[in-house]
mmCIF file of C-alpha atoms in Angstrom:
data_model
loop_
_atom_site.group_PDB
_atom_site.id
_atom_site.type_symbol
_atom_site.label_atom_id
_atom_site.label_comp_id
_atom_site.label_asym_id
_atom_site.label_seq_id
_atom_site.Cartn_x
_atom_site.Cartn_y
_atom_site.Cartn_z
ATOM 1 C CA UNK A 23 7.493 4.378 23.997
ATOM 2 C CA UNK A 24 5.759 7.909 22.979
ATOM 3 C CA UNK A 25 2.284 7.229 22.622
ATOM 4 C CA UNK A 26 2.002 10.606 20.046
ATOM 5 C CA UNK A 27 0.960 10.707 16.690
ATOM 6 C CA UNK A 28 3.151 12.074 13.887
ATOM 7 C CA UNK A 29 2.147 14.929 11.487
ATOM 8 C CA UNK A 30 3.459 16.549 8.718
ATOM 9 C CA UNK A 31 2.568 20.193 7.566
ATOM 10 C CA UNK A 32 3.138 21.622 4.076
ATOM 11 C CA UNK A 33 6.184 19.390 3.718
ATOM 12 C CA UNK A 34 8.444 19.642 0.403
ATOM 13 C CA UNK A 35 11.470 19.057 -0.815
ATOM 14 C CA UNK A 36 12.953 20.178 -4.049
ATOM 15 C CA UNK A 37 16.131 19.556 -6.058
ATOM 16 C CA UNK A 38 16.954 22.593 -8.311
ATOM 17 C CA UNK A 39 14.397 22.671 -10.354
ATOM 18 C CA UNK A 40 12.761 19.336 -9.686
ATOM 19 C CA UNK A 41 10.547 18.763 -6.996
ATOM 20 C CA UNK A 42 10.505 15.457 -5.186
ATOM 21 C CA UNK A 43 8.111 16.101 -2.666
ATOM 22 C CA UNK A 44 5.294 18.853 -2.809
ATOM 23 C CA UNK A 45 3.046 20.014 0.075
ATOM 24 C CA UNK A 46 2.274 16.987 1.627
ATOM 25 C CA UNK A 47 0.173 17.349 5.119
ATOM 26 C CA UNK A 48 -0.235 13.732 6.543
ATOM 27 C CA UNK A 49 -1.322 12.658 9.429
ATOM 28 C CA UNK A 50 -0.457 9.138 11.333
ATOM 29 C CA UNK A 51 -2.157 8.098 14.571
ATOM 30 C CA UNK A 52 -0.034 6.413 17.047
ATOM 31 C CA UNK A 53 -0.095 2.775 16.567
ATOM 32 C CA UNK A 54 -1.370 2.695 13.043
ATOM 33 C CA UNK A 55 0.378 0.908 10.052
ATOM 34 C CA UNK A 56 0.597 3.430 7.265
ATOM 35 C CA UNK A 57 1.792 2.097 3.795
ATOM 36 C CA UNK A 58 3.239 4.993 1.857
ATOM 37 C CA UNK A 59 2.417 3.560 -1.956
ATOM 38 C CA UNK A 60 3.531 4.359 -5.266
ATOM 39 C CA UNK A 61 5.663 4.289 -8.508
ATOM 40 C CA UNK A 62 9.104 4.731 -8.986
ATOM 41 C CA UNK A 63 9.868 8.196 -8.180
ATOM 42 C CA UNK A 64 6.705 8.916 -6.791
ATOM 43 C CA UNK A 65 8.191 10.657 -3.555
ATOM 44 C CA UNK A 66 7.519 8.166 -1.356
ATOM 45 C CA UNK A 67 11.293 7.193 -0.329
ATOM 46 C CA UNK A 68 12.267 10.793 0.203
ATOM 47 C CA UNK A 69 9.318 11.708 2.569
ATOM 48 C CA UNK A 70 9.883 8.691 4.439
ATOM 49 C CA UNK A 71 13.645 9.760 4.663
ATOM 50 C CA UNK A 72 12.249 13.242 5.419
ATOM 51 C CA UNK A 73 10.548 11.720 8.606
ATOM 52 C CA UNK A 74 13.412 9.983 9.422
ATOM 53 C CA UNK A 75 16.210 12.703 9.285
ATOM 54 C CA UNK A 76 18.265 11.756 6.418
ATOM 55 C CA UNK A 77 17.096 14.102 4.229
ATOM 56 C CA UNK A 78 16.169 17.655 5.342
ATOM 57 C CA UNK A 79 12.533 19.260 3.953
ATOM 58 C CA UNK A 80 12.936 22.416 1.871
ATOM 59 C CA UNK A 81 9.872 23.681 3.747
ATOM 60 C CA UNK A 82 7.095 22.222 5.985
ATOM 61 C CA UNK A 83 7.257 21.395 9.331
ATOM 62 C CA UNK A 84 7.484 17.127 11.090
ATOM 63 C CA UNK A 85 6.234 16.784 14.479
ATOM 64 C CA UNK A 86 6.217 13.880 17.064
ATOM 65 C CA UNK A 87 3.601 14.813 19.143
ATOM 66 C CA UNK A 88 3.524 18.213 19.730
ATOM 67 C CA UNK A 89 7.669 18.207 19.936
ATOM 68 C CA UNK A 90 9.054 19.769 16.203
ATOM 69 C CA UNK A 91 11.989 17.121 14.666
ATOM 70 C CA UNK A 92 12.121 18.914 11.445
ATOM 71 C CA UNK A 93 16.085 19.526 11.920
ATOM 72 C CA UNK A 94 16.471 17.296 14.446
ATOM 73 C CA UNK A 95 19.194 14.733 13.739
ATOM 74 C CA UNK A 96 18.368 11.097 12.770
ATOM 75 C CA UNK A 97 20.267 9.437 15.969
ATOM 76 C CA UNK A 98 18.567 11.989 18.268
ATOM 77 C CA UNK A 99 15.175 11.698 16.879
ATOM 78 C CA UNK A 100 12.517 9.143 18.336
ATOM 79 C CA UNK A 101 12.299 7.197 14.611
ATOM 80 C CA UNK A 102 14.542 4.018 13.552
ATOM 81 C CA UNK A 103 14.807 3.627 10.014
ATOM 82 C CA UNK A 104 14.978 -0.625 8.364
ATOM 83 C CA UNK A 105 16.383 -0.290 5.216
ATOM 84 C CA UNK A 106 16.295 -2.550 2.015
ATOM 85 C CA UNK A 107 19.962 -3.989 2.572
ATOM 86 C CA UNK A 108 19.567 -4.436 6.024
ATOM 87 C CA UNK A 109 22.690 -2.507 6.720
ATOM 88 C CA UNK A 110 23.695 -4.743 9.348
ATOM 89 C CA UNK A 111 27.165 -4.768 10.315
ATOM 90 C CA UNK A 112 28.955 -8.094 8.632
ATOM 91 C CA UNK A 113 31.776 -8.192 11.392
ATOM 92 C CA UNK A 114 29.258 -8.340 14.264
ATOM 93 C CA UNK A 115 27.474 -10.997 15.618
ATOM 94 C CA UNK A 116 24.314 -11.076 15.657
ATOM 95 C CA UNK A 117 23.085 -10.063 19.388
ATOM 96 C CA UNK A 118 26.240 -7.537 18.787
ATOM 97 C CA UNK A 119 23.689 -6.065 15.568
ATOM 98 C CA UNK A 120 21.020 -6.217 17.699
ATOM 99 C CA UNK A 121 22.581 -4.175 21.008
ATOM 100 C CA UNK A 122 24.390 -2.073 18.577
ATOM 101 C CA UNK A 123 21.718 1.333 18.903
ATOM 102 C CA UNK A 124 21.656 0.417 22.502
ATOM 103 C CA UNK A 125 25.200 0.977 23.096
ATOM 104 C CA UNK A 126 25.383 4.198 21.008
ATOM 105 C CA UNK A 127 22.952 5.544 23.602
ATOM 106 C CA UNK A 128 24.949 4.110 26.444
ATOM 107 C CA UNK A 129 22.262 1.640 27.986
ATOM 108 C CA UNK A 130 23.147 -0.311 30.638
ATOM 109 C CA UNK A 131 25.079 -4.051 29.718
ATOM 110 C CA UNK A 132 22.304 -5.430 31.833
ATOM 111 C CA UNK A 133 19.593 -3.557 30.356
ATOM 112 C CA UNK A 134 20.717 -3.615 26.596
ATOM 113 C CA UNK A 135 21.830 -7.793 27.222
ATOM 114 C CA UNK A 136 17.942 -7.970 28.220
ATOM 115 C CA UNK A 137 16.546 -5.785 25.329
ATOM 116 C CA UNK A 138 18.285 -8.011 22.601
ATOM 117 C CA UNK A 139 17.079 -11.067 24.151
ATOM 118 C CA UNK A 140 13.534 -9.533 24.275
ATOM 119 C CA UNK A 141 13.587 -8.413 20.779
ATOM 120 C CA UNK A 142 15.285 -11.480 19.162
ATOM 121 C CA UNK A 143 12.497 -13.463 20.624
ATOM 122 C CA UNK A 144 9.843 -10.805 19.064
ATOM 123 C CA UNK A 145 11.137 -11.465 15.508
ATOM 124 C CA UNK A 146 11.599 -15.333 15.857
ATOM 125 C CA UNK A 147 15.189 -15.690 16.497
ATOM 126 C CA UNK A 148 15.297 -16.651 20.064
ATOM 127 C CA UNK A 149 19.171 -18.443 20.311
ATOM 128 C CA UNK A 150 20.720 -16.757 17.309
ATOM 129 C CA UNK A 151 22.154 -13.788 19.300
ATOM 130 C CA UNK A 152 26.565 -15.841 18.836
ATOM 131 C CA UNK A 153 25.771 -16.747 15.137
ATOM 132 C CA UNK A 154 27.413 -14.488 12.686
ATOM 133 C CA UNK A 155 25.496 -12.392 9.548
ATOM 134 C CA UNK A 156 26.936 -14.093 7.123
ATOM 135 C CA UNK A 157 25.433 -17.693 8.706
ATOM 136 C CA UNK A 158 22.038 -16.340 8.440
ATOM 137 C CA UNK A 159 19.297 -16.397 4.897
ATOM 138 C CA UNK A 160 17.754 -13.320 3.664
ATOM 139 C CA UNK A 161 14.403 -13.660 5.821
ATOM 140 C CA UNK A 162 16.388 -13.886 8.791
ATOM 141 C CA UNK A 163 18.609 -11.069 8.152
ATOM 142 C CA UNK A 164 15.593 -9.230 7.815
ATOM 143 C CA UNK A 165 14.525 -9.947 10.612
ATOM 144 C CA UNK A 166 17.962 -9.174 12.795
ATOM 145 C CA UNK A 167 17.494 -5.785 11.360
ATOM 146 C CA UNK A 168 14.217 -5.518 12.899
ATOM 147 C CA UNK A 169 15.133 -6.610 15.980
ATOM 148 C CA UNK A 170 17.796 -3.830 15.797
ATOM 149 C CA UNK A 171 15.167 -1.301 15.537
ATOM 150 C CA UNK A 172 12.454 -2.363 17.716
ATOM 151 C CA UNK A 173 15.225 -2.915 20.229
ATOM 152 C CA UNK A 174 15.594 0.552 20.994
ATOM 153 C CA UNK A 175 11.597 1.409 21.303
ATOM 154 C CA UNK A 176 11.297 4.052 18.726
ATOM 155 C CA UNK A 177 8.099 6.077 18.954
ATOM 156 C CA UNK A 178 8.151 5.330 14.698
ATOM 157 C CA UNK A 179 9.652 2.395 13.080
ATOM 158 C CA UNK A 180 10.089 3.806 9.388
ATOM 159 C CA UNK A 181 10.652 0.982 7.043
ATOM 160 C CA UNK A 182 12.332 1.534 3.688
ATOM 161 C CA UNK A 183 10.819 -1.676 1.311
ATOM 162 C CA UNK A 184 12.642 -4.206 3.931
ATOM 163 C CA UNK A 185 11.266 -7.072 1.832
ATOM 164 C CA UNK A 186 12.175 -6.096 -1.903
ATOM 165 C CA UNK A 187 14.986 -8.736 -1.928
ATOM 166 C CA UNK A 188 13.401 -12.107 -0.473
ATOM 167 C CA UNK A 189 11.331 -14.011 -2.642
ATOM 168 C CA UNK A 190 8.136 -14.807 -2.718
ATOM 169 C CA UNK A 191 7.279 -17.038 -0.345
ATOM 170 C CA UNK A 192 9.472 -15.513 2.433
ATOM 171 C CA UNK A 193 8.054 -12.217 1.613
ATOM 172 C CA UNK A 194 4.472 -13.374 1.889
ATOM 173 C CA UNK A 195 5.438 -14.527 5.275
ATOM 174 C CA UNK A 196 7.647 -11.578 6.355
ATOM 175 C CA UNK A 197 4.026 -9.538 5.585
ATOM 176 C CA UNK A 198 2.140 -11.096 7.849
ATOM 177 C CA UNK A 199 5.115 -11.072 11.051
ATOM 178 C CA UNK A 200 5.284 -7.587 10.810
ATOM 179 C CA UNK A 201 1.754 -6.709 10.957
ATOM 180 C CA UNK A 202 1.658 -8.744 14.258
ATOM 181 C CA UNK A 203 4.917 -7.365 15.434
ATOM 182 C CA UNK A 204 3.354 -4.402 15.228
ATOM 183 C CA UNK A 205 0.218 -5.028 16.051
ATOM 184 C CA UNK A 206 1.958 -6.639 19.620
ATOM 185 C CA UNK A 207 4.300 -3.188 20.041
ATOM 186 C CA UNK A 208 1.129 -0.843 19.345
ATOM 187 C CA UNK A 209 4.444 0.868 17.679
ATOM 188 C CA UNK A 210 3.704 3.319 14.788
ATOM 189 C CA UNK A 211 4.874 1.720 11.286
ATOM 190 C CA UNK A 212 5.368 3.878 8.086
ATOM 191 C CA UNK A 213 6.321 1.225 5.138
ATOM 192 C CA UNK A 214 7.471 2.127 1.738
ATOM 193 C CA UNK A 215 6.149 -0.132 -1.268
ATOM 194 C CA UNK A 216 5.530 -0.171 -4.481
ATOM 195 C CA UNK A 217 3.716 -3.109 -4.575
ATOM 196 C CA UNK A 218 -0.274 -2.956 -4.297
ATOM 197 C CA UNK A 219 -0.936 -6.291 -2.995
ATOM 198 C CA UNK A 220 1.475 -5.890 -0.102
ATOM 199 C CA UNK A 221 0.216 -2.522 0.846
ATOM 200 C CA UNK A 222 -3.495 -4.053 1.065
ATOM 201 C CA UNK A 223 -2.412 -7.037 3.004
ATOM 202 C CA UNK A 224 -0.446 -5.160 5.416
ATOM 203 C CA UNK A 225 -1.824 -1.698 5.766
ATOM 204 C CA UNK A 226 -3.992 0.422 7.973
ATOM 205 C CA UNK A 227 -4.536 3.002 5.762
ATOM 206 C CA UNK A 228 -2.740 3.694 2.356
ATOM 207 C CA UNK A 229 -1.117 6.714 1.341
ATOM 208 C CA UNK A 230 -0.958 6.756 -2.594
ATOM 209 C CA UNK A 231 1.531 8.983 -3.488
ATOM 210 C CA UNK A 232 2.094 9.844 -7.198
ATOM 211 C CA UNK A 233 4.532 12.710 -8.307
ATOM 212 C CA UNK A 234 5.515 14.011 -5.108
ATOM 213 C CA UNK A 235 2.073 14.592 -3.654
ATOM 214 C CA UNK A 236 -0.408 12.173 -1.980
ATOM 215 C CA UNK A 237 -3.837 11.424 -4.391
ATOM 216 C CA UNK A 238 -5.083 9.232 -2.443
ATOM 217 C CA UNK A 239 -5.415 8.113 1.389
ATOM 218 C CA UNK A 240 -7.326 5.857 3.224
ATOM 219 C CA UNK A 241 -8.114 2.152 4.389
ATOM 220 C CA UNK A 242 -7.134 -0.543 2.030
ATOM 221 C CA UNK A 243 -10.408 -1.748 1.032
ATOM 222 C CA UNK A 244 -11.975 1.914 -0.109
ATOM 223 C CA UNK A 245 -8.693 2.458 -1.778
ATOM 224 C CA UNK A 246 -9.182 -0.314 -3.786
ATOM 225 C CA UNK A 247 -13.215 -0.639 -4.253
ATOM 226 C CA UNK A 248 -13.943 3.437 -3.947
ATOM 227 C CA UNK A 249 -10.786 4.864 -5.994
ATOM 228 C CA UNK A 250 -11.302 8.996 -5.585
ATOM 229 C CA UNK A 251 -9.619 9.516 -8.897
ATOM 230 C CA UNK A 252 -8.572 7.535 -12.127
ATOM 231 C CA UNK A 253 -4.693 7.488 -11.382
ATOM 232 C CA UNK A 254 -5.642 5.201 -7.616
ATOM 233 C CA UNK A 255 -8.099 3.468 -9.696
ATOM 234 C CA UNK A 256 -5.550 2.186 -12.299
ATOM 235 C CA UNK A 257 -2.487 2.179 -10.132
ATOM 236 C CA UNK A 258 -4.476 0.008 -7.406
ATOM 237 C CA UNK A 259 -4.470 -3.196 -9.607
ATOM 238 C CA UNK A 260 -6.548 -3.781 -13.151
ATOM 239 C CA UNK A 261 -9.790 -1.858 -13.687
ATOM 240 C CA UNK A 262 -12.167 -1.078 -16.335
ATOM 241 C CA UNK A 263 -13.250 2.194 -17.646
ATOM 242 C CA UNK A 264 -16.388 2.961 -19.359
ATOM 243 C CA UNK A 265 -16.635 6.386 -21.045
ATOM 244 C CA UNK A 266 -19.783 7.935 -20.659
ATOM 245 C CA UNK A 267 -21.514 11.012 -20.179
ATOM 246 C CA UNK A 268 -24.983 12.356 -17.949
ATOM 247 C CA UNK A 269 -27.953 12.205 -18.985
ATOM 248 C CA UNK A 270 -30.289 13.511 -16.797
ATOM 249 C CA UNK A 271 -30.187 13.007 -12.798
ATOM 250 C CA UNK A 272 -32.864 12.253 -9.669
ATOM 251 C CA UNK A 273 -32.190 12.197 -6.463
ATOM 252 C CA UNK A 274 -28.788 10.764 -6.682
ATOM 253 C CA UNK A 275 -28.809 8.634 -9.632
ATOM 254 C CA UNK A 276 -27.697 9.296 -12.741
ATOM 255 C CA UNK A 277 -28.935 8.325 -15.790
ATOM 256 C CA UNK A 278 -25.454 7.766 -18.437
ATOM 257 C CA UNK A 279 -25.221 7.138 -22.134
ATOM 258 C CA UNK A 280 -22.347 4.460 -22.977
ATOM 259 C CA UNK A 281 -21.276 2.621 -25.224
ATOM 260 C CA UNK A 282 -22.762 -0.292 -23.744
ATOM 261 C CA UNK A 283 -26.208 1.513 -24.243
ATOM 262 C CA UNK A 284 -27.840 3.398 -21.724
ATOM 263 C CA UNK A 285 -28.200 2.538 -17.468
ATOM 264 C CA UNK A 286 -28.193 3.941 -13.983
ATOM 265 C CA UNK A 287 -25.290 4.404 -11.691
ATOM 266 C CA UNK A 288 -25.302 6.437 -8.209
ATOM 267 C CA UNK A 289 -24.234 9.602 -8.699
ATOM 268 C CA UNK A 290 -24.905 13.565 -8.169
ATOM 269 C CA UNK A 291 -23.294 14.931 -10.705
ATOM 270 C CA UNK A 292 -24.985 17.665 -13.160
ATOM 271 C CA UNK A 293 -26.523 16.478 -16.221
ATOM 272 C CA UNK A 294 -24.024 16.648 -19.446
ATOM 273 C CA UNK A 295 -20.860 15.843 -17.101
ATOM 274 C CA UNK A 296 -18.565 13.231 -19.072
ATOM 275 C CA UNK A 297 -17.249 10.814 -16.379
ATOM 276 C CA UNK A 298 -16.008 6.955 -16.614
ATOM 277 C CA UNK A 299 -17.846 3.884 -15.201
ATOM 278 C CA UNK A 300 -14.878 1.626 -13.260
ATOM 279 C CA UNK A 301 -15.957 -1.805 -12.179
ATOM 280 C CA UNK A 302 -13.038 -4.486 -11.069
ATOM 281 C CA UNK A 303 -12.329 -7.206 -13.028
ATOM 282 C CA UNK A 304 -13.872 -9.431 -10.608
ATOM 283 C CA UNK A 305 -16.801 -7.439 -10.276
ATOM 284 C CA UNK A 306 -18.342 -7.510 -14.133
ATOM 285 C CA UNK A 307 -19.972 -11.369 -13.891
ATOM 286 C CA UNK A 308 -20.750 -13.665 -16.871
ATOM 287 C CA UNK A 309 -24.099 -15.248 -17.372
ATOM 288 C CA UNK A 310 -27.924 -13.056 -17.608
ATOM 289 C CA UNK A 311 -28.676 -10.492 -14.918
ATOM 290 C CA UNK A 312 -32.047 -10.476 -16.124
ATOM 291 C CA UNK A 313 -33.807 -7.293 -14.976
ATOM 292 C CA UNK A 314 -33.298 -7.821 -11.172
ATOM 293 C CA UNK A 315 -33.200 -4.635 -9.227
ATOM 294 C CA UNK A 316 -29.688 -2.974 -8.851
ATOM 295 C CA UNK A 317 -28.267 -5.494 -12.184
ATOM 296 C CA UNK A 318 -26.662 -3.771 -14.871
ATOM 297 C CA UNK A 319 -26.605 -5.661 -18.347
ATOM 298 C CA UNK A 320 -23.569 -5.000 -20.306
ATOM 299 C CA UNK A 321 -24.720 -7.042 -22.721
ATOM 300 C CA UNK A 322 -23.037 -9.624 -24.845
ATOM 301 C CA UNK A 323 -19.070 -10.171 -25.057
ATOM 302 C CA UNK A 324 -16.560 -12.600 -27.200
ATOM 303 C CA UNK A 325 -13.781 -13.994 -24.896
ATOM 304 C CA UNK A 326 -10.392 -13.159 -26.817
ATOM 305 C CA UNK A 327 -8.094 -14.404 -24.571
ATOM 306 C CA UNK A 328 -8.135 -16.670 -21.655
ATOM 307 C CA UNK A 329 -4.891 -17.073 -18.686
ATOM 308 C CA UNK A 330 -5.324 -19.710 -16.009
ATOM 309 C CA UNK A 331 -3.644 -17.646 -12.762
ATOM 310 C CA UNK A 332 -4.353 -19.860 -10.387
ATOM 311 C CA UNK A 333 -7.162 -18.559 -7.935
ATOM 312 C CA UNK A 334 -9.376 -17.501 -11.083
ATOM 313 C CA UNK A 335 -9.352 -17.345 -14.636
ATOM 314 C CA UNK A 336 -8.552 -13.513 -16.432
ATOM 315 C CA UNK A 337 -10.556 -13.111 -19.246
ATOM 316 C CA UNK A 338 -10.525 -10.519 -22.117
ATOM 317 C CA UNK A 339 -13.351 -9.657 -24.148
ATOM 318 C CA UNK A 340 -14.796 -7.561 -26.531
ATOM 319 C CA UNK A 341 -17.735 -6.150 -26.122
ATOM 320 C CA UNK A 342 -20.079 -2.892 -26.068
ATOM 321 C CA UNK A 343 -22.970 -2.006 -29.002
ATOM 322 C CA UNK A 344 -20.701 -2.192 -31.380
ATOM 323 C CA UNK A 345 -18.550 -4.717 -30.191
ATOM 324 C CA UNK A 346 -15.379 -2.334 -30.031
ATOM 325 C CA UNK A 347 -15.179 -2.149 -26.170
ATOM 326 C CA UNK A 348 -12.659 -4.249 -24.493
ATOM 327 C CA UNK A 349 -12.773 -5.254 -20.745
ATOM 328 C CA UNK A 350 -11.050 -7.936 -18.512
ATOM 329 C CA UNK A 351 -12.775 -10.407 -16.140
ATOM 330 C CA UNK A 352 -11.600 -12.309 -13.470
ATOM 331 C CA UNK A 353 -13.910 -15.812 -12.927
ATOM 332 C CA UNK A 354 -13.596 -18.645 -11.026
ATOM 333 C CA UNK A 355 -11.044 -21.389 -11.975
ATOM 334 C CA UNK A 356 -13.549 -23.692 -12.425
ATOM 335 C CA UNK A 357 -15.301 -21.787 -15.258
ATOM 336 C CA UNK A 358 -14.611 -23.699 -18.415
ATOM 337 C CA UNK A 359 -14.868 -20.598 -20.474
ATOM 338 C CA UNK A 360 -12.544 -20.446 -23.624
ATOM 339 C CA UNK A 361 -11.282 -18.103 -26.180
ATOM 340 C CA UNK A 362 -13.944 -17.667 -28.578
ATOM 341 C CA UNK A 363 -17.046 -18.293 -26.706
ATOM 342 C CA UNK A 364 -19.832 -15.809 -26.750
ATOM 343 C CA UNK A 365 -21.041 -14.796 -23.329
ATOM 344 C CA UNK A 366 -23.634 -12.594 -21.486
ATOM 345 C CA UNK A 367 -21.713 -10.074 -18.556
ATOM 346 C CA UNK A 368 -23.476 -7.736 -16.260
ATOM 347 C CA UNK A 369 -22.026 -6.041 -13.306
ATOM 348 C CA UNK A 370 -24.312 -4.179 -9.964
ATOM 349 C CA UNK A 371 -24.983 -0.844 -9.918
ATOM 350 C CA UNK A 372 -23.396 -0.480 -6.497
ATOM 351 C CA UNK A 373 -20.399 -1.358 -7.285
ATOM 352 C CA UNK A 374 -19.655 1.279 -9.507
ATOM 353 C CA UNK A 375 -17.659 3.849 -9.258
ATOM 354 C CA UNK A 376 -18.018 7.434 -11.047
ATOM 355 C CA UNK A 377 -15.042 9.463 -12.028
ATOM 356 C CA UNK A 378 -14.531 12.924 -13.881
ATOM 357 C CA UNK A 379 -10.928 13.267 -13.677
#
């Protein structure tokens, strides 16, 4: 397998006048397991059918390595593409799925017979090679089509939101095979997703795509604690946003005026610069910070609403000097707080996060 990373350089792709994909330069190291994240029509599907050949760039340049694939042709480039459905062939069994990208490149019967055996055994199916598709459950047609791909030892396995139609369970566990299937092939993964809590549990880094470019891009956990703009930090799960604007500034803090009166925050932005405060749910706390060093009181809040989701409770609440604010919490399930009560929150300074956009 090609032990060379894959770039892209000024890569877009229009339609008429609408553009699906706009100068995107990315960068993935070989062996990494990029996410590619977004909404609906963010781009994301059509640059990861960019890389793989189906779809040819309007301008920009793919390389594998130093070797240029731009107009190369899918079959001929070093990429295998998993898509949603599978596309497995119903007529075949399923070591005949399995051997099928072997044959079209005319390995040996010796050499593919031992590949599909290898590869079946990678993904769990070790003995399924007679059984037919239409014997098998979702999960494990998932994971034939896998076995298809990694079969042939691409240098990039590009995978198309493989585990949209399993449910929930299966999907959580279909997560964690494929990081260690990759992690085992030190084979480059590019994943397509729209959901946040699958890119964070299976990601390297995160590319956060949102109307054909990429606003975001980086490890899971500074995507998701350090957004770089307001559209990562409310696309990357629930956040809240306190308006506020600079009042003076020393050596890296900032002094801000909020509605929830006025407090420091780390920051080096100019004095009279509106930005917003964003602190996680989980990260604003009920009960009295007192005046310890780094605490942030937000003052005092009435719980409106109260929804038991299992591994804590979410919380909304009204709050702010004039009580017109509203945030959400996340506490612990075993928090008897109700709608109704009146409670104290605070939140740390270093955990908060200045925007201006």
């Amino acid at each position: 397998m090609s032990e060379e990373r894959l770039r892209l350089e000024k890569i877009c792709r229009y339609y008429g006048e609408i553009t699906a994909v706009e100068n995107v330069d990315l960068t993935v190291e070989q062996g990494e397991f990029l996410v590619l994240l977004g909404p609906s029509g963010s781009g994301k599907t059509t640059l990861l059918s960019m890389m793989g050949g189906f779809t040819e760039p309007s301008s920009g340049k793919i390389y594998i390595g130093e070797e240029d694939i731009t107009d190369m042709l899918p079959a001929s480039r070093p990429t295998v593409t998993v898509f949603q459905d599978y596309a497995l062939f119903p007529h075949m069994s399923v070591q005949d799925n399995v051997g099928f990208g072997l044959t079209m490149r005319r390995v040996s019967r010796r050499e593919r017979s031992r590949r599909v055996e290898e590869s079946l055994d990678k993904v769990g199916l070790k003995g399924f090679g007679d059984r037919g598709i239409h014997q098998l459950s979702g999960g494990q047609r998932q994971r034939v089509a896998l076995a298809r791909a990694i079969a042939v030892e691409p240098a990039v396995l590009l995978l198309d939101e493989p585990l949209g139609a399993l449910d929930l369970k299966i999907r959580h566990q279909m997560q964690e095979e494929l990081v260690h299937l990759q992690k085992s092939l030190n084979t480059t993964f590019v994943h397509v997703t729209h959901d946040q809590d699958e890119a964070m549990s299976m990601a390297d880094n995160i590319a956060l795509i949102n109307h054909g470019q990429i606003v975001d891009h980086g490890p899971p956990e500074r995507i998701y604690l350090r957004p770089s703009n307001r559209f990562t930090a409310t696309f990357m799960g629930d956040s809240n946003m306190i308006e506020a604007s600079i009042k003076s500034q020393q050596e890296g803090r900032a002094s801000v005026v909020s509605p929830y009166g006025i407090f420091d925050v780390p920051c080096k932005l100019p004095t009279g610069t509106s930005v917003h405060i964003v602190w996680r749910p989980e990260q604003i706390r009920t009960g009295s910070g007192h005046s310890s060093e780094g605490v942030i009181n937000l003052g005092e809040a009435k719980v409106t609403e109260v929804v038991f989701q299992g591994t804590h409770r979410q919380c909304h609440v009204r709050c702010g000097t004039e009580m017109d604010q509203e945030l959400i919490l996340k506490v612990s399930p075993r928090n008897p707080i109700l709608a109704g009560d009146l409670v104290q929150i605070y939140a740390f300074e270093s955990d908060a996060v200045v925007l201006t956009d």
